[in-house]
Amino acid sequence: MRPPILRRLFRRVASTAVLGLLAATLTTTPAAAAGGLQQVTGFGSNPGNLRMYEYTPAGLPANAPLVVALHGCAQTADAYYTNSGWPKFADRWGFDVVFPQTTSANNALSCFGWFDASEDSRGKGEAASIVQMVEHAKQSRGSDGQRVYVTGLSAGGGMAADLLAAYPDVFAGGAVASGLPAQCATSQAAASGCQTGPQKLTPAQWGDKVRGAYPGYGGPWPRVAIWQGTADYTVYPANATALRDQWTDVWGIGRTPSSTDTLPGNTARAVYNDSAGRPAVETYTVSGMGHSLPVGPGTGAEQCGTAAAYFLNTICSTYYTGVFWGLDGGGTPGGGDRLPAPAGVTVTGVTDTTTALSWSAVEGAAAYAVFRDGTKIASPAGTAYTDTGLTAGTTYRYTVAAVDGSGTAGTTSAQVTAVTTGGATARCFTATNYAHVAAGRARTTGGYVYANGSEANMGLYNVFVTHTLKESPAGYFVIADSGCTG
């Protein structure tokens, strides 16, 4: 969670006010765009005040997978990009990588807020910002919404676990390196206790923390890889055991491994299969490793990364995690190729409140999954569907996947866009910059405020600057101080 050199300092922080003062003295320099790493702005309302960086291999086609990689405390997106090894396999296997970044403006040590319900819950704070980054990548890059994965180190690992619990409908899989069980702590005061030894809960109680993060969700659940060093005295190995208990309970499988083996770097792997015999949870225990993301520098097919602070030379965890998720082209983890993407997905008609779709049949499909803006909305048996209850004058994006007899969704189709007819009159809002941000009409970064959608600079983030914003279409705001009409 936090580097040992900062641990004693962190323990002296006794109040929110002191944290704010400390943040002013430990400001993190924004990550530079190193090589192919590029900053992305205007990805959403950004309620968690995060920065988005992205690495996209040259010539990456639509419908490629997407990986979200979360740095640890006192790190940056650039450090994770440089040392973790994800760009190497993005180039080789063909997928996009998003590197979110938090700063000391959010947390004195630039930690993701895995212990804060206002940051790590569904629809809130940093978690919501990260999901907005996913949606932006899906819309701008055409990323496959059924193959989105999240991984993280330390505080980033804790946030990754929380995201898997809060958004199992967004993430198909995850990896937690030197991290915490989902919802282990719900306050700053409880965070240190989780790190040194999580609560003594039963597997069912740990599983309930996941189920409670998105009440009513019935699956499918993400596949989870857990990486832990036996000599980690920042996040103790007991957390890996709790993570295993948590996710095997969610999957409804036992805690006796289906198989075990030994990997390079003194690494022991245990595999826990689902009812269909496919790996659902895997644990990787690295003997003698401290608090770190395991990397294995070199040019070999199974090597990656650069040794640095909190990136220790043991084994390329990125390679094994990618294979576990099926990013290497091995299809669904554990065996079996997925059905191909439906061809010919077409918008056949729109009204004020409906969109009609059709597509070509896929051999072997028992049904189809229809996704609107990345969220599954229907499972028709045939090759046509009409989406209803929509808003007039609004843009919607659709993809379709074939589903086989076992319920496994295949590759997602190319995205099509529909704009419903009609439209509401533009809305106008006059308020201070502070109030615009609080209402979700603008975001703040670097002390300045930017209108959502247009990214117009509105000036300093305070209660003294007032602007009128015009919203048209929904979610797109422009400065209209000289007059705001429909």
Short mmCIF file of C-alpha atoms in Angstrom, two decimals, residues 90-461:
data_model
loop_
_atom_site.label_atom_id
_atom_site.label_comp_id
_atom_site.label_asym_id
_atom_site.label_seq_id
_atom_site.Cartn_x
_atom_site.Cartn_y
_atom_site.Cartn_z
CA ALA A 90 -0.10 -5.39 -25.65
CA ASP A 91 2.13 -5.24 -28.72
CA ARG A 92 2.46 -9.02 -29.02
CA TRP A 93 -1.12 -10.09 -28.31
CA GLY A 94 -3.00 -6.99 -29.43
CA PHE A 95 -4.88 -5.14 -26.72
CA ASP A 96 -5.25 -1.63 -25.32
CA VAL A 97 -3.99 -0.65 -21.84
CA VAL A 98 -5.39 2.18 -19.70
CA PHE A 99 -3.21 3.45 -16.86
CA PRO A 100 -5.28 5.54 -14.41
CA GLN A 101 -3.37 7.87 -12.11
CA THR A 102 -4.30 9.39 -8.79
CA THR A 103 -2.35 12.15 -7.08
CA SER A 104 -1.69 13.66 -3.66
CA ALA A 105 -4.71 15.89 -4.26
CA ASN A 106 -6.79 12.76 -3.64
CA ASN A 107 -4.55 11.08 -1.06
CA ALA A 108 -1.41 12.35 0.67
CA LEU A 109 0.60 9.37 -0.58
CA SER A 110 -1.08 9.16 -4.01
CA CYS A 111 -2.83 5.91 -3.06
CA PHE A 112 -6.04 4.79 -4.73
CA GLY A 113 -8.85 4.94 -2.15
CA TRP A 114 -9.47 1.20 -1.70
CA PHE A 115 -10.48 1.88 1.93
CA ASP A 116 -12.93 4.72 1.23
CA ALA A 117 -16.58 3.95 0.42
CA SER A 118 -16.89 7.29 -1.36
CA GLU A 119 -14.10 6.26 -3.77
CA ASP A 120 -14.31 2.49 -4.27
CA SER A 121 -18.08 1.86 -4.46
CA ARG A 122 -20.22 1.40 -7.55
CA GLY A 123 -21.02 4.75 -9.13
CA LYS A 124 -18.78 6.73 -6.80
CA GLY A 125 -15.47 8.53 -6.84
CA GLU A 126 -12.36 6.93 -8.26
CA ALA A 127 -14.15 3.69 -9.12
CA ALA A 128 -16.66 5.57 -11.27
CA SER A 129 -13.85 7.51 -12.97
CA ILE A 130 -12.05 4.29 -13.87
CA VAL A 131 -15.22 2.82 -15.37
CA GLN A 132 -15.66 6.04 -17.36
CA MET A 133 -12.16 5.43 -18.76
CA VAL A 134 -13.28 1.95 -19.80
CA GLU A 135 -16.36 3.36 -21.52
CA HIS A 136 -14.25 5.98 -23.28
CA ALA A 137 -11.87 3.30 -24.59
CA LYS A 138 -14.80 1.18 -25.77
CA GLN A 139 -16.29 4.11 -27.65
CA SER A 140 -13.09 5.68 -29.00
CA ARG A 141 -11.09 2.49 -29.67
CA GLY A 142 -13.91 0.01 -30.16
CA SER A 143 -12.58 -2.17 -27.31
CA ASP A 144 -14.39 -5.46 -26.73
CA GLY A 145 -16.72 -4.88 -23.78
CA GLN A 146 -16.68 -8.60 -22.95
CA ARG A 147 -12.89 -8.69 -22.55
CA VAL A 148 -12.10 -5.91 -20.09
CA TYR A 149 -9.68 -6.73 -17.27
CA VAL A 150 -8.25 -4.87 -14.28
CA THR A 151 -4.98 -5.38 -12.42
CA GLY A 152 -3.14 -3.45 -9.76
CA LEU A 153 -0.28 -3.39 -7.27
CA SER A 154 -0.65 -2.66 -3.56
CA ALA A 155 -3.25 0.12 -3.20
CA GLY A 156 -3.94 -0.41 -6.90
CA GLY A 157 -4.49 -4.09 -6.12
CA GLY A 158 -6.93 -3.21 -3.36
CA MET A 159 -8.81 -0.94 -5.75
CA ALA A 160 -8.75 -3.67 -8.42
CA ALA A 161 -10.44 -6.07 -6.00
CA ASP A 162 -13.05 -3.44 -5.14
CA LEU A 163 -13.71 -2.80 -8.84
CA LEU A 164 -14.20 -6.52 -9.50
CA ALA A 165 -16.78 -6.58 -6.70
CA ALA A 166 -18.55 -3.34 -7.61
CA TYR A 167 -18.47 -3.82 -11.40
CA PRO A 168 -18.56 -7.56 -12.20
CA ASP A 169 -20.65 -6.60 -15.23
CA VAL A 170 -17.73 -4.53 -16.57
CA PHE A 171 -14.64 -6.63 -15.78
CA ALA A 172 -14.28 -10.18 -17.05
CA GLY A 173 -11.22 -10.80 -14.91
CA GLY A 174 -8.76 -9.25 -12.52
CA ALA A 175 -5.35 -9.64 -10.91
CA VAL A 176 -4.42 -8.44 -7.42
CA ALA A 177 -0.69 -8.09 -6.67
CA SER A 178 0.30 -7.54 -3.03
CA GLY A 179 -3.24 -6.27 -2.49
CA LEU A 180 -6.29 -6.61 -0.26
CA PRO A 181 -9.61 -8.48 -0.36
CA ALA A 182 -12.53 -6.51 -1.74
CA GLN A 183 -14.03 -4.19 0.88
CA CYS A 184 -11.50 -5.23 3.54
CA ALA A 185 -11.55 -1.70 5.01
CA THR A 186 -14.17 1.01 4.76
CA SER A 187 -12.26 3.77 6.55
CA GLN A 188 -8.76 5.26 6.73
CA ALA A 189 -8.42 4.05 10.31
CA ALA A 190 -9.11 0.43 9.35
CA ALA A 191 -6.67 0.35 6.43
CA SER A 192 -3.50 -0.48 8.37
CA GLY A 193 -5.23 -3.32 10.18
CA CYS A 194 -6.16 -4.90 6.86
CA GLN A 195 -2.58 -4.66 5.63
CA THR A 196 -1.00 -6.43 8.58
CA GLY A 197 -3.75 -8.97 9.04
CA PRO A 198 -7.25 -8.82 7.60
CA GLN A 199 -10.34 -9.56 9.62
CA LYS A 200 -10.88 -13.15 10.74
CA LEU A 201 -13.87 -13.80 8.50
CA THR A 202 -15.23 -17.01 7.07
CA PRO A 203 -15.10 -17.51 3.28
CA ALA A 204 -18.85 -16.86 3.16
CA GLN A 205 -18.43 -13.57 5.03
CA TRP A 206 -15.67 -12.53 2.63
CA GLY A 207 -17.87 -13.55 -0.27
CA ASP A 208 -20.74 -11.48 1.13
CA LYS A 209 -18.56 -8.40 0.86
CA VAL A 210 -18.37 -8.98 -2.90
CA ARG A 211 -22.06 -9.80 -3.25
CA GLY A 212 -22.96 -6.71 -1.22
CA ALA A 213 -20.98 -4.41 -3.51
CA TYR A 214 -23.52 -4.88 -6.32
CA PRO A 215 -26.72 -6.23 -4.74
CA GLY A 216 -28.86 -8.38 -6.96
CA TYR A 217 -26.12 -9.25 -9.44
CA GLY A 218 -26.22 -12.94 -10.34
CA GLY A 219 -23.10 -13.43 -12.43
CA PRO A 220 -21.05 -14.31 -14.34
CA TRP A 221 -18.22 -13.46 -11.96
CA PRO A 222 -14.73 -12.25 -12.91
CA ARG A 223 -11.82 -14.68 -12.97
CA VAL A 224 -9.22 -13.60 -10.42
CA ALA A 225 -5.43 -14.06 -10.20
CA ILE A 226 -3.76 -13.37 -6.85
CA TRP A 227 -0.02 -12.57 -6.58
CA GLN A 228 1.74 -12.45 -3.21
CA GLY A 229 5.28 -12.57 -1.80
CA THR A 230 5.93 -14.60 1.33
CA ALA A 231 8.24 -11.87 2.72
CA ASP A 232 5.80 -8.99 2.22
CA TYR A 233 5.64 -7.02 5.46
CA THR A 234 3.65 -4.12 4.02
CA VAL A 235 0.66 -6.19 2.89
CA TYR A 236 0.92 -9.46 4.77
CA PRO A 237 0.43 -12.82 3.00
CA ALA A 238 -2.76 -13.43 5.01
CA ASN A 239 -4.43 -11.08 2.53
CA ALA A 240 -3.79 -13.49 -0.33
CA THR A 241 -5.48 -16.24 1.68
CA ALA A 242 -8.47 -14.00 2.34
CA LEU A 243 -8.64 -13.11 -1.36
CA ARG A 244 -8.64 -16.79 -2.29
CA ASP A 245 -11.36 -17.54 0.27
CA GLN A 246 -13.40 -14.57 -0.95
CA TRP A 247 -13.40 -15.35 -4.66
CA THR A 248 -13.70 -19.14 -4.41
CA ASP A 249 -16.77 -18.56 -2.24
CA VAL A 250 -18.21 -16.13 -4.79
CA TRP A 251 -17.67 -18.73 -7.50
CA GLY A 252 -19.14 -21.46 -5.29
CA ILE A 253 -16.08 -23.69 -5.52
CA GLY A 254 -13.93 -25.36 -2.88
CA ARG A 255 -10.65 -24.15 -1.40
CA THR A 256 -8.78 -27.31 -2.33
CA PRO A 257 -6.77 -26.62 -5.50
CA SER A 258 -7.76 -28.41 -8.69
CA SER A 259 -4.05 -28.46 -9.59
CA THR A 260 -0.71 -27.06 -8.41
CA ASP A 261 2.65 -26.53 -10.08
CA THR A 262 5.95 -24.70 -9.72
CA LEU A 263 6.91 -21.75 -11.93
CA PRO A 264 10.13 -19.73 -12.32
CA GLY A 265 11.21 -17.35 -9.58
CA ASN A 266 10.39 -19.74 -6.72
CA THR A 267 6.72 -19.32 -7.54
CA ALA A 268 4.04 -21.82 -6.54
CA ARG A 269 0.77 -21.73 -8.50
CA ALA A 270 -2.55 -23.18 -7.29
CA VAL A 271 -5.53 -23.39 -9.65
CA TYR A 272 -9.18 -23.51 -8.56
CA ASN A 273 -11.50 -24.60 -11.37
CA ASP A 274 -15.15 -23.73 -11.85
CA SER A 275 -17.88 -26.33 -12.34
CA ALA A 276 -17.01 -26.56 -16.05
CA GLY A 277 -13.37 -27.35 -15.30
CA ARG A 278 -12.02 -23.93 -16.26
CA PRO A 279 -9.70 -21.90 -13.99
CA ALA A 280 -11.73 -19.38 -12.02
CA VAL A 281 -9.21 -18.40 -9.33
CA GLU A 282 -5.44 -18.79 -9.36
CA THR A 283 -2.93 -17.98 -6.62
CA TYR A 284 0.75 -17.29 -7.27
CA THR A 285 2.95 -17.37 -4.17
CA VAL A 286 6.50 -16.04 -4.70
CA SER A 287 8.85 -17.41 -2.03
CA GLY A 288 11.04 -14.76 -0.39
CA MET A 289 9.58 -11.81 -2.33
CA GLY A 290 8.70 -8.61 -0.49
CA HIS A 291 6.12 -5.96 -1.36
CA SER A 292 6.22 -5.84 -5.13
CA LEU A 293 4.82 -6.56 -8.55
CA PRO A 294 6.83 -9.57 -9.78
CA VAL A 295 8.66 -8.86 -13.04
CA GLY A 296 11.15 -10.90 -15.05
CA PRO A 297 13.33 -8.66 -17.22
CA GLY A 298 14.60 -10.12 -20.49
CA THR A 299 13.71 -10.73 -24.11
CA GLY A 300 12.28 -14.22 -23.70
CA ALA A 301 8.68 -15.04 -24.54
CA GLU A 302 7.77 -15.34 -20.86
CA GLN A 303 9.90 -12.42 -19.63
CA CYS A 304 8.92 -8.80 -19.11
CA GLY A 305 9.33 -5.61 -17.17
CA THR A 306 12.12 -3.66 -15.55
CA ALA A 307 13.44 -4.10 -12.03
CA ALA A 308 12.83 -0.96 -9.96
CA ALA A 309 11.40 0.07 -6.61
CA TYR A 310 8.42 -2.24 -5.99
CA PHE A 311 9.07 -4.10 -9.25
CA LEU A 312 11.24 -7.04 -8.14
CA ASN A 313 13.07 -9.42 -10.48
CA THR A 314 11.41 -12.78 -9.81
CA ILE A 315 8.87 -13.82 -12.48
CA CYS A 316 6.93 -11.99 -15.18
CA SER A 317 3.53 -11.87 -13.50
CA THR A 318 2.12 -9.96 -16.47
CA TYR A 319 2.73 -12.89 -18.82
CA TYR A 320 1.03 -15.45 -16.57
CA THR A 321 -1.84 -13.11 -15.79
CA GLY A 322 -2.41 -12.45 -19.50
CA VAL A 323 -2.42 -16.17 -20.28
CA PHE A 324 -4.86 -16.80 -17.42
CA TRP A 325 -7.22 -14.24 -18.92
CA GLY A 326 -6.80 -15.67 -22.43
CA LEU A 327 -5.13 -12.58 -23.87
CA ASP A 328 -2.57 -14.75 -25.66
CA GLY A 329 -5.27 -15.96 -28.04
CA GLY A 330 -5.96 -19.16 -26.15
CA GLY A 331 -9.70 -18.42 -26.07
CA THR A 332 -11.71 -18.81 -22.89
CA PRO A 333 -9.38 -19.57 -19.93
CA GLY A 334 -9.15 -23.32 -19.39
CA GLY A 335 -10.03 -24.37 -22.91
CA GLY A 336 -12.55 -23.96 -25.68
CA ASP A 337 -12.68 -21.33 -28.41
CA ARG A 338 -15.36 -18.69 -28.29
CA LEU A 339 -17.96 -18.22 -30.99
CA PRO A 340 -17.08 -15.61 -33.62
CA ALA A 341 -18.56 -12.13 -33.64
CA PRO A 342 -21.91 -11.72 -35.45
CA ALA A 343 -21.45 -10.04 -38.82
CA GLY A 344 -23.66 -7.39 -40.35
CA VAL A 345 -24.85 -5.71 -37.16
CA THR A 346 -27.07 -2.90 -38.47
CA VAL A 347 -29.39 -0.23 -37.14
CA THR A 348 -32.57 -0.85 -39.09
CA GLY A 349 -34.66 1.96 -37.62
CA VAL A 350 -35.01 4.54 -34.87
CA THR A 351 -37.81 6.54 -33.25
CA ASP A 352 -37.82 8.99 -30.35
CA THR A 353 -37.66 6.10 -27.89
CA THR A 354 -36.55 2.96 -29.78
CA THR A 355 -33.68 1.51 -31.80
CA ALA A 356 -34.13 -1.56 -34.01
CA LEU A 357 -31.12 -3.82 -34.70
CA SER A 358 -30.43 -6.87 -36.85
CA TRP A 359 -27.41 -9.10 -37.54
CA SER A 360 -26.36 -12.29 -39.30
CA ALA A 361 -26.75 -15.66 -37.61
CA VAL A 362 -23.72 -17.37 -36.05
CA GLU A 363 -23.46 -21.15 -36.38
CA GLY A 364 -23.63 -22.80 -32.96
CA ALA A 365 -25.28 -19.86 -31.23
CA ALA A 366 -28.01 -20.72 -28.74
CA ALA A 367 -28.82 -17.03 -28.20
CA TYR A 368 -27.29 -13.58 -28.53
CA ALA A 369 -26.24 -10.90 -26.05
CA VAL A 370 -27.05 -7.30 -26.94
CA PHE A 371 -25.02 -4.53 -25.29
CA ARG A 372 -25.94 -0.85 -25.13
CA ASP A 373 -23.00 1.43 -24.25
CA GLY A 374 -21.15 -1.59 -22.90
CA THR A 375 -23.96 -2.90 -20.66
CA LYS A 376 -25.85 -6.07 -21.50
CA ILE A 377 -29.53 -5.27 -22.04
CA ALA A 378 -31.06 -8.35 -23.71
CA SER A 379 -30.58 -12.00 -24.70
CA PRO A 380 -32.74 -12.59 -27.79
CA ALA A 381 -32.83 -16.02 -29.40
CA GLY A 382 -33.12 -14.56 -32.90
CA THR A 383 -31.08 -12.17 -35.01
CA ALA A 384 -33.06 -8.98 -34.38
CA TYR A 385 -33.88 -6.86 -31.36
CA THR A 386 -35.66 -3.56 -30.65
CA ASP A 387 -34.37 -1.52 -27.72
CA THR A 388 -37.12 0.53 -26.06
CA GLY A 389 -37.55 3.22 -23.41
CA LEU A 390 -34.77 5.41 -24.81
CA THR A 391 -34.35 9.18 -24.60
CA ALA A 392 -35.08 11.33 -27.65
CA GLY A 393 -32.16 12.98 -29.43
CA THR A 394 -29.57 10.78 -27.74
CA THR A 395 -26.66 8.76 -29.12
CA TYR A 396 -26.46 5.07 -28.22
CA ARG A 397 -23.78 2.52 -29.12
CA TYR A 398 -24.52 -1.18 -29.61
CA THR A 399 -22.56 -4.42 -29.91
CA VAL A 400 -23.75 -8.02 -30.15
CA ALA A 401 -22.15 -11.34 -29.16
CA ALA A 402 -23.22 -14.91 -29.89
CA VAL A 403 -23.78 -17.13 -26.83
CA ASP A 404 -23.18 -20.88 -26.96
CA GLY A 405 -25.18 -23.61 -25.24
CA SER A 406 -23.09 -23.37 -22.06
CA GLY A 407 -23.87 -19.66 -21.72
CA THR A 408 -20.41 -18.46 -22.78
CA ALA A 409 -20.45 -15.28 -24.83
CA GLY A 410 -18.29 -15.16 -27.95
CA THR A 411 -16.36 -12.32 -29.50
CA THR A 412 -18.22 -9.03 -29.52
CA SER A 413 -19.24 -7.51 -32.86
CA ALA A 414 -18.10 -4.22 -34.28
CA GLN A 415 -19.87 -1.29 -32.67
CA VAL A 416 -22.77 0.50 -34.37
CA THR A 417 -24.20 3.88 -33.41
CA ALA A 418 -27.82 5.00 -33.32
CA VAL A 419 -29.25 8.46 -32.61
CA THR A 420 -32.86 8.58 -31.55
CA THR A 421 -35.05 11.16 -33.23
CA GLY A 422 -36.45 14.28 -31.57
CA GLY A 423 -34.59 15.84 -28.72
CA ALA A 424 -35.02 17.95 -25.65
CA THR A 425 -34.41 21.70 -25.47
CA ALA A 426 -30.95 22.65 -24.26
CA ARG A 427 -30.65 23.26 -20.53
CA CYS A 428 -28.72 26.15 -18.97
CA PHE A 429 -27.03 26.30 -15.57
CA THR A 430 -25.48 29.32 -13.86
CA ALA A 431 -23.32 28.57 -10.85
CA THR A 432 -19.86 28.89 -9.36
CA ASN A 433 -17.07 26.70 -10.66
CA TYR A 434 -17.16 24.80 -7.39
CA ALA A 435 -20.89 24.11 -7.77
CA HIS A 436 -20.54 23.05 -11.41
CA VAL A 437 -17.96 20.43 -10.42
CA ALA A 438 -20.07 19.24 -7.49
CA ALA A 439 -23.07 18.84 -9.82
CA GLY A 440 -21.09 16.80 -12.35
CA ARG A 441 -21.20 19.41 -15.11
CA ALA A 442 -17.44 20.01 -15.01
CA ARG A 443 -14.27 18.47 -13.67
CA THR A 444 -11.19 19.86 -11.95
CA THR A 445 -7.52 19.15 -12.56
CA GLY A 446 -4.44 21.14 -11.63
CA GLY A 447 -6.54 23.71 -9.81
CA TYR A 448 -8.57 24.61 -12.92
CA VAL A 449 -12.10 23.62 -13.98
CA TYR A 450 -13.06 22.21 -17.39
CA ALA A 451 -16.57 21.82 -18.80
CA ASN A 452 -17.53 18.19 -19.40
CA GLY A 453 -17.74 17.37 -23.08
CA SER A 454 -16.30 20.56 -24.59
CA GLU A 455 -13.34 20.66 -22.15
CA ALA A 456 -13.59 24.48 -22.15
CA ASN A 457 -11.34 26.03 -19.48
CA MET A 458 -13.60 27.73 -16.93
CA GLY A 459 -10.84 29.17 -14.75
CA LEU A 460 -9.87 28.47 -11.16
CA TYR A 461 -11.61 25.88 -8.99
#
